[in-house]
Every structure is written in structure tokens, then in C-alpha cells.
PDB file of C-alpha atoms and ligand atoms in Angstrom:
ATOM      1  CA  MET A   1      10.676 -14.028   1.906  1.00  0.00           C
ATOM      2  CA  PHE A   2       8.575 -13.515  -1.239  1.00  0.00           C
ATOM      3  CA  ALA A   3       9.171 -10.500  -3.455  1.00  0.00           C
ATOM      4  CA  ILE A   4       8.000  -9.183  -6.808  1.00  0.00           C
ATOM      5  CA  SER A   5      10.543  -7.110  -8.697  1.00  0.00           C
ATOM      6  CA  LEU A   6       9.289  -3.646  -9.655  1.00  0.00           C
ATOM      7  CA  GLY A   7      11.978  -3.162 -12.302  1.00  0.00           C
ATOM      8  CA  ASP A   8      15.683  -3.039 -12.925  1.00  0.00           C
ATOM      9  CA  ASP A   9      16.363  -0.508 -10.142  1.00  0.00           C
ATOM     10  CA  GLY A  10      16.110  -3.315  -7.552  1.00  0.00           C
ATOM     11  CA  ALA A  11      12.862  -2.116  -5.959  1.00  0.00           C
ATOM     12  CA  GLU A  12      10.617  -4.884  -4.679  1.00  0.00           C
ATOM     13  CA  LEU A  13       7.029  -5.376  -3.598  1.00  0.00           C
ATOM     14  CA  ARG A  14       6.738  -7.700  -0.614  1.00  0.00           C
ATOM     15  CA  PRO A  15       4.252  -8.663   2.106  1.00  0.00           C
ATOM     16  CA  LEU A  16       4.310  -6.225   5.036  1.00  0.00           C
ATOM     17  CA  GLU A  17       3.164  -8.066   8.155  1.00  0.00           C
ATOM     18  CA  PRO A  18       2.714  -7.424  11.902  1.00  0.00           C
ATOM     19  CA  TRP A  19       6.150  -8.868  12.768  1.00  0.00           C
ATOM     20  CA  GLN A  20       7.674  -6.001  10.728  1.00  0.00           C
ATOM     21  CA  ALA A  21       6.018  -3.322  12.890  1.00  0.00           C
ATOM     22  CA  GLU A  22       9.342  -1.880  14.074  1.00  0.00           C
ATOM     23  CA  GLU A  23      10.655  -1.483  10.514  1.00  0.00           C
ATOM     24  CA  PHE A  24       7.290  -0.007   9.491  1.00  0.00           C
ATOM     25  CA  LEU A  25       7.378   2.538  12.331  1.00  0.00           C
ATOM     26  CA  THR A  26      10.970   3.556  11.535  1.00  0.00           C
ATOM     27  CA  HIS A  27       9.974   4.084   7.907  1.00  0.00           C
ATOM     28  CA  MET A  28       6.887   6.078   8.929  1.00  0.00           C
ATOM     29  CA  ASP A  29       9.017   8.248  11.213  1.00  0.00           C
ATOM     30  CA  ARG A  30      11.221   9.144   8.214  1.00  0.00           C
ATOM     31  CA  GLY A  31       8.161  10.087   6.140  1.00  0.00           C
ATOM     32  CA  ARG A  32       5.702  11.287   8.764  1.00  0.00           C
ATOM     33  CA  GLU A  33       5.402  14.891   7.577  1.00  0.00           C
ATOM     34  CA  PHE A  34       5.357  14.072   3.854  1.00  0.00           C
ATOM     35  CA  VAL A  35       2.901  11.166   4.132  1.00  0.00           C
ATOM     36  CA  GLY A  36       0.605  13.160   6.399  1.00  0.00           C
ATOM     37  CA  GLN A  37       0.015  16.093   4.068  1.00  0.00           C
ATOM     38  CA  HIS A  38      -3.399  14.771   3.010  1.00  0.00           C
ATOM     39  CA  ILE A  39      -4.018  11.443   4.763  1.00  0.00           C
ATOM     40  CA  GLY A  40      -4.169  10.304   8.374  1.00  0.00           C
ATOM     41  CA  LEU A  41      -1.902   7.251   8.061  1.00  0.00           C
ATOM     42  CA  PRO A  42       0.970   8.745  10.132  1.00  0.00           C
ATOM     43  CA  ASP A  43      -1.480   9.663  12.884  1.00  0.00           C
ATOM     44  CA  VAL A  44      -2.768   6.076  12.928  1.00  0.00           C
ATOM     45  CA  VAL A  45       0.808   4.721  12.974  1.00  0.00           C
ATOM     46  CA  ALA A  46       2.036   6.769  15.935  1.00  0.00           C
ATOM     47  CA  ASP A  47       4.115   4.278  17.946  1.00  0.00           C
ATOM     48  CA  LEU A  48       5.096   0.611  17.997  1.00  0.00           C
ATOM     49  CA  ASP A  49       1.787  -0.635  19.381  1.00  0.00           C
ATOM     50  CA  SER A  50      -0.279   1.310  16.862  1.00  0.00           C
ATOM     51  CA  ALA A  51       2.067   0.290  14.016  1.00  0.00           C
ATOM     52  CA  ARG A  52       1.572  -3.364  14.961  1.00  0.00           C
ATOM     53  CA  ALA A  53      -2.194  -2.856  15.333  1.00  0.00           C
ATOM     54  CA  TYR A  54      -2.402  -1.282  11.869  1.00  0.00           C
ATOM     55  CA  LEU A  55      -0.477  -4.148  10.252  1.00  0.00           C
ATOM     56  CA  THR A  56      -2.549  -6.660  12.229  1.00  0.00           C
ATOM     57  CA  SER A  57      -5.764  -5.067  10.959  1.00  0.00           C
ATOM     58  CA  TYR A  58      -4.498  -5.646   7.406  1.00  0.00           C
ATOM     59  CA  ALA A  59      -3.422  -9.223   8.196  1.00  0.00           C
ATOM     60  CA  GLU A  60      -6.999  -9.760   9.375  1.00  0.00           C
ATOM     61  CA  LYS A  61      -8.375  -8.108   6.247  1.00  0.00           C
ATOM     62  CA  ALA A  62      -6.201 -10.422   4.132  1.00  0.00           C
ATOM     63  CA  ALA A  63      -7.457 -13.440   6.097  1.00  0.00           C
ATOM     64  CA  SER A  64     -11.071 -12.399   5.514  1.00  0.00           C
ATOM     65  CA  ASP A  65     -10.303 -11.314   1.905  1.00  0.00           C
ATOM     66  CA  THR A  66     -11.494  -7.752   2.606  1.00  0.00           C
ATOM     67  CA  GLY A  67      -8.218  -5.856   2.109  1.00  0.00           C
ATOM     68  CA  ARG A  68      -4.464  -6.214   1.456  1.00  0.00           C
ATOM     69  CA  LEU A  69      -1.306  -4.282   2.196  1.00  0.00           C
ATOM     70  CA  TYR A  70       2.172  -4.633   0.676  1.00  0.00           C
ATOM     71  CA  GLY A  71       5.448  -2.826   1.302  1.00  0.00           C
ATOM     72  CA  ILE A  72       7.872  -1.413  -1.240  1.00  0.00           C
ATOM     73  CA  TRP A  73      11.564  -1.936  -0.509  1.00  0.00           C
ATOM     74  CA  SER A  74      14.295  -0.012  -2.297  1.00  0.00           C
ATOM     75  CA  GLU A  75      17.842  -1.291  -1.823  1.00  0.00           C
ATOM     76  CA  GLY A  76      16.643  -3.257   1.177  1.00  0.00           C
ATOM     77  CA  THR A  77      14.891  -0.330   2.892  1.00  0.00           C
ATOM     78  CA  LEU A  78      11.143  -0.131   3.364  1.00  0.00           C
ATOM     79  CA  VAL A  79      10.181   3.116   1.594  1.00  0.00           C
ATOM     80  CA  GLY A  80       6.411   2.902   1.093  1.00  0.00           C
ATOM     81  CA  GLY A  81       3.486   0.706   0.321  1.00  0.00           C
ATOM     82  CA  VAL A  82       0.320   0.037  -1.598  1.00  0.00           C
ATOM     83  CA  LEU A  83      -2.920  -1.362  -0.307  1.00  0.00           C
ATOM     84  CA  PHE A  84      -6.467  -2.318  -0.929  1.00  0.00           C
ATOM     85  CA  ARG A  85      -8.254  -0.410   1.812  1.00  0.00           C
ATOM     86  CA  THR A  86     -11.374  -2.287   0.822  1.00  0.00           C
ATOM     87  CA  PHE A  87     -11.726  -5.457  -1.230  1.00  0.00           C
ATOM     88  CA  ASP A  88     -15.138  -6.942  -2.020  1.00  0.00           C
ATOM     89  CA  ALA A  89     -14.665 -10.025  -4.173  1.00  0.00           C
ATOM     90  CA  ALA A  90     -18.398 -10.815  -4.292  1.00  0.00           C
ATOM     91  CA  ASN A  91     -19.236  -7.351  -5.614  1.00  0.00           C
ATOM     92  CA  GLY A  92     -16.085  -7.168  -7.764  1.00  0.00           C
ATOM     93  CA  THR A  93     -14.852  -3.849  -6.308  1.00  0.00           C
ATOM     94  CA  ALA A  94     -11.877  -2.564  -4.331  1.00  0.00           C
ATOM     95  CA  GLU A  95     -10.311   0.733  -3.300  1.00  0.00           C
ATOM     96  CA  ALA A  96      -6.565   1.066  -3.768  1.00  0.00           C
ATOM     97  CA  GLY A  97      -4.267   3.466  -1.936  1.00  0.00           C
ATOM     98  CA  CYS A  98      -0.583   4.199  -1.396  1.00  0.00           C
ATOM     99  CA  TRP A  99       2.145   6.110   0.404  1.00  0.00           C
ATOM    100  CA  LEU A 100       5.891   6.753   0.109  1.00  0.00           C
ATOM    101  CA  GLU A 101       8.567   8.344   2.215  1.00  0.00           C
ATOM    102  CA  PRO A 102       9.932  11.426   0.420  1.00  0.00           C
ATOM    103  CA  SER A 103      13.293   9.918  -0.639  1.00  0.00           C
ATOM    104  CA  ALA A 104      11.409   7.371  -2.769  1.00  0.00           C
ATOM    105  CA  ALA A 105       9.090   9.801  -4.554  1.00  0.00           C
ATOM    106  CA  GLY A 106       9.428  10.703  -8.207  1.00  0.00           C
ATOM    107  CA  LYS A 107      10.744   7.312  -9.357  1.00  0.00           C
ATOM    108  CA  GLY A 108       7.547   5.633 -10.486  1.00  0.00           C
ATOM    109  CA  LEU A 109       7.583   3.114  -7.627  1.00  0.00           C
ATOM    110  CA  ILE A 110       3.926   3.626  -6.701  1.00  0.00           C
ATOM    111  CA  THR A 111       2.692   3.508 -10.279  1.00  0.00           C
ATOM    112  CA  ARG A 112       4.593   0.267 -10.830  1.00  0.00           C
ATOM    113  CA  ALA A 113       3.447  -1.284  -7.536  1.00  0.00           C
ATOM    114  CA  CYS A 114      -0.185  -0.314  -8.170  1.00  0.00           C
ATOM    115  CA  ARG A 115      -0.022  -1.924 -11.589  1.00  0.00           C
ATOM    116  CA  VAL A 116       0.992  -5.199  -9.927  1.00  0.00           C
ATOM    117  CA  ILE A 117      -1.797  -5.246  -7.335  1.00  0.00           C
ATOM    118  CA  ILE A 118      -4.519  -3.935  -9.665  1.00  0.00           C
ATOM    119  CA  ASP A 119      -3.554  -6.487 -12.293  1.00  0.00           C
ATOM    120  CA  TRP A 120      -3.775  -9.203  -9.636  1.00  0.00           C
ATOM    121  CA  ALA A 121      -7.185  -7.953  -8.508  1.00  0.00           C
ATOM    122  CA  ILE A 122      -8.588  -7.827 -12.040  1.00  0.00           C
ATOM    123  CA  GLU A 123      -6.917 -10.796 -13.727  1.00  0.00           C
ATOM    124  CA  GLU A 124      -6.562 -13.279 -10.868  1.00  0.00           C
ATOM    125  CA  ARG A 125      -9.437 -12.291  -8.603  1.00  0.00           C
ATOM    126  CA  GLY A 126     -11.885 -11.227 -11.274  1.00  0.00           C
ATOM    127  CA  LEU A 127     -12.620  -7.757  -9.893  1.00  0.00           C
ATOM    128  CA  HIS A 128     -14.540  -5.439 -12.183  1.00  0.00           C
ATOM    129  CA  ARG A 129     -13.635  -2.054 -10.739  1.00  0.00           C
ATOM    130  CA  VAL A 130     -10.833  -0.487  -8.699  1.00  0.00           C
ATOM    131  CA  ASP A 131     -11.423   2.896  -7.024  1.00  0.00           C
ATOM    132  CA  TRP A 132      -8.928   5.595  -6.057  1.00  0.00           C
ATOM    133  CA  TYR A 133      -9.790   8.414  -3.621  1.00  0.00           C
ATOM    134  CA  ALA A 134      -7.579  11.490  -3.369  1.00  0.00           C
ATOM    135  CA  SER A 135      -7.887  14.963  -1.928  1.00  0.00           C
ATOM    136  CA  THR A 136      -8.358  17.528  -4.702  1.00  0.00           C
ATOM    137  CA  LYS A 137      -5.151  19.110  -3.335  1.00  0.00           C
ATOM    138  CA  ASN A 138      -3.154  15.877  -3.581  1.00  0.00           C
ATOM    139  CA  LEU A 139      -1.798  16.392  -7.087  1.00  0.00           C
ATOM    140  CA  PRO A 140       0.835  13.598  -6.954  1.00  0.00           C
ATOM    141  CA  SER A 141      -1.872  11.073  -5.989  1.00  0.00           C
ATOM    142  CA  ILE A 142      -4.179  12.322  -8.744  1.00  0.00           C
ATOM    143  CA  ALA A 143      -1.280  11.997 -11.184  1.00  0.00           C
ATOM    144  CA  VAL A 144      -0.873   8.357 -10.133  1.00  0.00           C
ATOM    145  CA  ALA A 145      -4.570   7.696 -10.829  1.00  0.00           C
ATOM    146  CA  ARG A 146      -4.163   9.280 -14.248  1.00  0.00           C
ATOM    147  CA  ARG A 147      -1.011   7.258 -15.004  1.00  0.00           C
ATOM    148  CA  LEU A 148      -2.905   4.095 -14.035  1.00  0.00           C
ATOM    149  CA  GLY A 149      -5.446   4.863 -16.751  1.00  0.00           C
ATOM    150  CA  MET A 150      -8.207   5.720 -14.303  1.00  0.00           C
ATOM    151  CA  THR A 151     -11.131   8.014 -15.077  1.00  0.00           C
ATOM    152  CA  LYS A 152     -12.220  10.830 -12.787  1.00  0.00           C
ATOM    153  CA  GLU A 153     -15.831  10.280 -11.794  1.00  0.00           C
ATOM    154  CA  GLY A 154     -16.543  13.192  -9.517  1.00  0.00           C
ATOM    155  CA  VAL A 155     -15.793  15.073  -6.344  1.00  0.00           C
ATOM    156  CA  LEU A 156     -17.106  14.460  -2.836  1.00  0.00           C
ATOM    157  CA  ARG A 157     -17.420  17.977  -1.425  1.00  0.00           C
ATOM    158  CA  GLU A 158     -15.907  18.641   2.000  1.00  0.00           C
ATOM    159  CA  ASN A 159     -16.313  14.962   2.960  1.00  0.00           C
ATOM    160  CA  TYR A 160     -12.923  14.460   4.618  1.00  0.00           C
ATOM    161  CA  LEU A 161     -12.234  15.977   8.021  1.00  0.00           C
ATOM    162  CA  TYR A 162      -8.495  15.919   8.660  1.00  0.00           C
ATOM    163  CA  ARG A 163      -6.552  17.782  11.321  1.00  0.00           C
ATOM    164  CA  GLY A 164      -9.462  20.161  11.900  1.00  0.00           C
ATOM    165  CA  SER A 165     -10.223  21.153   8.316  1.00  0.00           C
ATOM    166  CA  ARG A 166     -12.458  19.694   5.633  1.00  0.00           C
ATOM    167  CA  SER A 167     -11.273  18.849   2.124  1.00  0.00           C
ATOM    168  CA  ASP A 168     -12.854  17.688  -1.120  1.00  0.00           C
ATOM    169  CA  THR A 169     -12.109  14.190  -2.416  1.00  0.00           C
ATOM    170  CA  GLU A 170     -11.795  13.167  -6.069  1.00  0.00           C
ATOM    171  CA  ILE A 171     -12.993   9.686  -7.013  1.00  0.00           C
ATOM    172  CA  TRP A 172     -11.190   7.934  -9.824  1.00  0.00           C
ATOM    173  CA  SER A 173     -11.651   4.373 -11.050  1.00  0.00           C
ATOM    174  CA  VAL A 174     -10.647   1.846 -13.668  1.00  0.00           C
ATOM    175  CA  LEU A 175     -12.918  -0.908 -14.958  1.00  0.00           C
ATOM    176  CA  ALA A 176     -11.649  -4.340 -15.959  1.00  0.00           C
ATOM    177  CA  PRO A 177     -12.235  -3.906 -19.736  1.00  0.00           C
ATOM    178  CA  GLU A 178     -10.424  -0.539 -19.625  1.00  0.00           C
ATOM    179  CA  TRP A 179      -7.509  -2.095 -17.758  1.00  0.00           C
ATOM    180  CA  ARG A 180      -7.205  -4.891 -20.308  1.00  0.00           C
ATOM    181  CA  ALA A 181      -7.496  -2.510 -23.263  1.00  0.00           C
ATOM    182  CA  ALA A 182      -4.744  -0.287 -21.839  1.00  0.00           C
ATOM    183  CA  LYS A 183      -2.478  -3.307 -21.334  1.00  0.00           C
ATOM    184  CA  ALA A 184      -3.116  -4.525 -24.868  1.00  0.00           C
ATOM    185  CA  SER A 185      -2.193  -1.177 -26.391  1.00  0.00           C
TER     186      SER A 185
HETATM  187  C1  LIG B   1       0.932   9.884  -3.648  1.00  0.00           C
HETATM  188  C2  LIG B   1       2.398   9.517  -3.751  1.00  0.00           C
HETATM  189  C3  LIG B   1       2.608   8.062  -3.330  1.00  0.00           C
HETATM  190  C4  LIG B   1       2.847   9.691  -5.213  1.00  0.00           C
HETATM  191  O1  LIG B   1       4.250   9.492  -5.285  1.00  0.00           O
HETATM  192  P1  LIG B   1       4.993   9.684  -6.673  1.00  0.00           P
HETATM  193  O2  LIG B   1       6.432   9.435  -6.430  1.00  0.00           O
HETATM  194  O3  LIG B   1       4.599  10.955  -7.325  1.00  0.00           O
HETATM  195  O4  LIG B   1       4.388   8.502  -7.579  1.00  0.00           O
HETATM  196  P2  LIG B   1       5.215   7.390  -8.359  1.00  0.00           P
HETATM  197  O5  LIG B   1       6.015   6.575  -7.424  1.00  0.00           O
HETATM  198  O6  LIG B   1       4.242   6.678  -9.218  1.00  0.00           O
HETATM  199  O7  LIG B   1       6.227   8.253  -9.238  1.00  0.00           O
HETATM  200  C5  LIG B   1       5.765   9.105 -10.245  1.00  0.00           C
HETATM  201  C6  LIG B   1       6.829  10.122 -10.558  1.00  0.00           C
HETATM  202  O8  LIG B   1       8.018   9.449 -10.919  1.00  0.00           O
HETATM  203  C7  LIG B   1       8.308   9.721 -12.308  1.00  0.00           C
HETATM  204  N1  LIG B   1       8.773   8.446 -12.869  1.00  0.00           N
HETATM  205  C8  LIG B   1      10.070   8.111 -13.022  1.00  0.00           C
HETATM  206  N2  LIG B   1      10.150   6.878 -13.507  1.00  0.00           N
HETATM  207  C9  LIG B   1       8.887   6.404 -13.681  1.00  0.00           C
HETATM  208  C10 LIG B   1       8.335   5.187 -14.143  1.00  0.00           C
HETATM  209  N3  LIG B   1       9.111   4.170 -14.537  1.00  0.00           N
HETATM  210  N4  LIG B   1       6.976   5.030 -14.151  1.00  0.00           N
HETATM  211  C11 LIG B   1       6.185   6.029 -13.760  1.00  0.00           C
HETATM  212  N5  LIG B   1       6.660   7.227 -13.300  1.00  0.00           N
HETATM  213  C12 LIG B   1       8.005   7.412 -13.258  1.00  0.00           C
HETATM  214  C13 LIG B   1       7.036  10.273 -12.893  1.00  0.00           C
HETATM  215  O9  LIG B   1       7.281  11.135 -13.979  1.00  0.00           O
HETATM  216  C14 LIG B   1       6.496  11.023 -11.712  1.00  0.00           C
HETATM  217  O10 LIG B   1       7.215  12.214 -11.500  1.00  0.00           O
HETATM  218  P3  LIG B   1       6.507  13.648 -11.676  1.00  0.00           P
HETATM  219  O11 LIG B   1       5.399  13.696 -10.652  1.00  0.00           O
HETATM  220  O12 LIG B   1       7.590  14.601 -11.401  1.00  0.00           O
HETATM  221  O13 LIG B   1       5.980  13.654 -13.071  1.00  0.00           O
HETATM  222  C15 LIG B   1       3.278  10.414  -2.825  1.00  0.00           C
HETATM  223  O14 LIG B   1       3.129  11.753  -3.203  1.00  0.00           O
HETATM  224  C16 LIG B   1       2.922  10.255  -1.344  1.00  0.00           C
HETATM  225  O15 LIG B   1       3.314   9.297  -0.692  1.00  0.00           O
HETATM  226  N6  LIG B   1       2.177  11.209  -0.810  1.00  0.00           N
HETATM  227  C17 LIG B   1       1.798  11.157   0.622  1.00  0.00           C
HETATM  228  C18 LIG B   1       0.821  10.024   0.935  1.00  0.00           C
HETATM  229  C19 LIG B   1      -0.428  10.139   0.091  1.00  0.00           C
HETATM  230  O16 LIG B   1      -0.957  11.245  -0.093  1.00  0.00           O
HETATM  231  N7  LIG B   1      -0.891   8.998  -0.455  1.00  0.00           N
HETATM  232  C20 LIG B   1      -2.032   8.975  -1.379  1.00  0.00           C
HETATM  233  C21 LIG B   1      -3.316   8.993  -0.666  1.00  0.00           C
HETATM  234  S1  LIG B   1      -4.671   9.206  -1.810  1.00  0.00           S
END
């Protein structure tokens, strides 16, 4: 019902809610292999019940102001999303994340969608810092962090156990004054 345009290619950022679980699952089925290269989202969204449960957990996070999730639609098809996995208004911090199905990659959709939600978090909600976690092997995700003007802060060594193997995680972040300075330039 409500949509934010992501540019002149018709892509839109919209709420993605539990009633859209079927559409979400169909989208995840198209992108399962691609999305699951470094993150466990496709394993969490395995069938209709788990898709609904995942969206419900984010509806509950939104209600308690501890997280958010939004879908990206391209020509009317759900192709990905962006989220605040955590959101701590009192402390002024949040962790952003994202995913796309492969047909939607390479068009700047995630960078544009992240700009919308990070700008909302900083300018409307007064957050001071937004974090970004990515496997050291996830070069497209690291490139997004860089395009968003984030700074690499360090590496968590072998902290993420996924599909039986451990990987290192890079932590990137942007602070509110940096975000505003980048916008102004
Ligand atoms: C991480 C992920 C979302 C990045 O997708 P992406 O398409 O590379 O990111 P964007 O949508 O921001 O697009 C950027 C690309 O589009 C290009 N582009 C085209 N128009 C653009 C625009 N207007 N603005 C920015 N980039 C644009 C960029 O040059 C870049 O291409 P390049 O990598 O060949 O240089 C994707 O790889 C993915 O879903 N991976 C699986 C899930 C995952 O790992 N999520 C992250 C967890 S940390």
C-alpha cells in the first residue's frame, strides 16, 4: 500500500509483512542458492510456516522498536529486502543487513534501499551509529558497506558457524556525523 521509489527504474521499497509470506517464500525459492552463499536466511525461510514466522518476528520487532524489515519490488516482483536486524533507539545503534535474488543484483537496488533506511534511522530516529556485518568472503556485501560510506573497524575471527564451517566476519559502520557529511558533499 505504501511505497518509496528507489529511482526511475520503477523499483520500490515497501513494508514486507506476515500476510505476504507466500510471496516471500516464492522469492526466496528463486534466490535460495545465491542468498545462502554466506548467510543462513534461506535456511530460516524454508517453507510457508517458517517464512510467516520470520516475517512475524520482524513485525514483532517493529512493534517493540527493536528491528525492521522492508522488501524491494522491481516491476511488481519481490526481489530482495533490507532490514535492521537490531535496532536500539535508547543506545542509538542498529545493525543493517540485506539480500537479493540473483536477477536483481548489480543494479544498485540494495545501496539505494540501504540509503533510505539508514537515513531514516539517523535523521528521523536520531541513531548515532549503524553497523554492517559481512563475511570476509562476501565481497558484494563489503562493497555495499563501502558504497554506503562505512568504515571497516575490524574482523571477528572464525565467529560465524554456517553449514559446518567457520568464517571470519568484517564489521563496518557509519556514524551520524559521517553520514551527514557524505550527504552534504
Ligand atoms: C549482498 C548483495 C545484496 C549485494 O548485491 P549487489 O547487487 O552487489 O548490491 P547493489 O544492489 O547495491 O548493487 C551494486 C552493483 O550495482 C551497480 N550499480 C548499478 N547502478 C547503481 C546505482 N545506481 N547505485 C549503486 N550501484 C549501482 C554497482 O556498480 C554494483 O555492481 P558491481 O558490484 O559490479 O560494481 C547480494 O550480493 C546478495 O544478496 N548476496 C546474498 C545475500 C547476502 O550475502 N547478504 C548480505 C549479508 S551481509
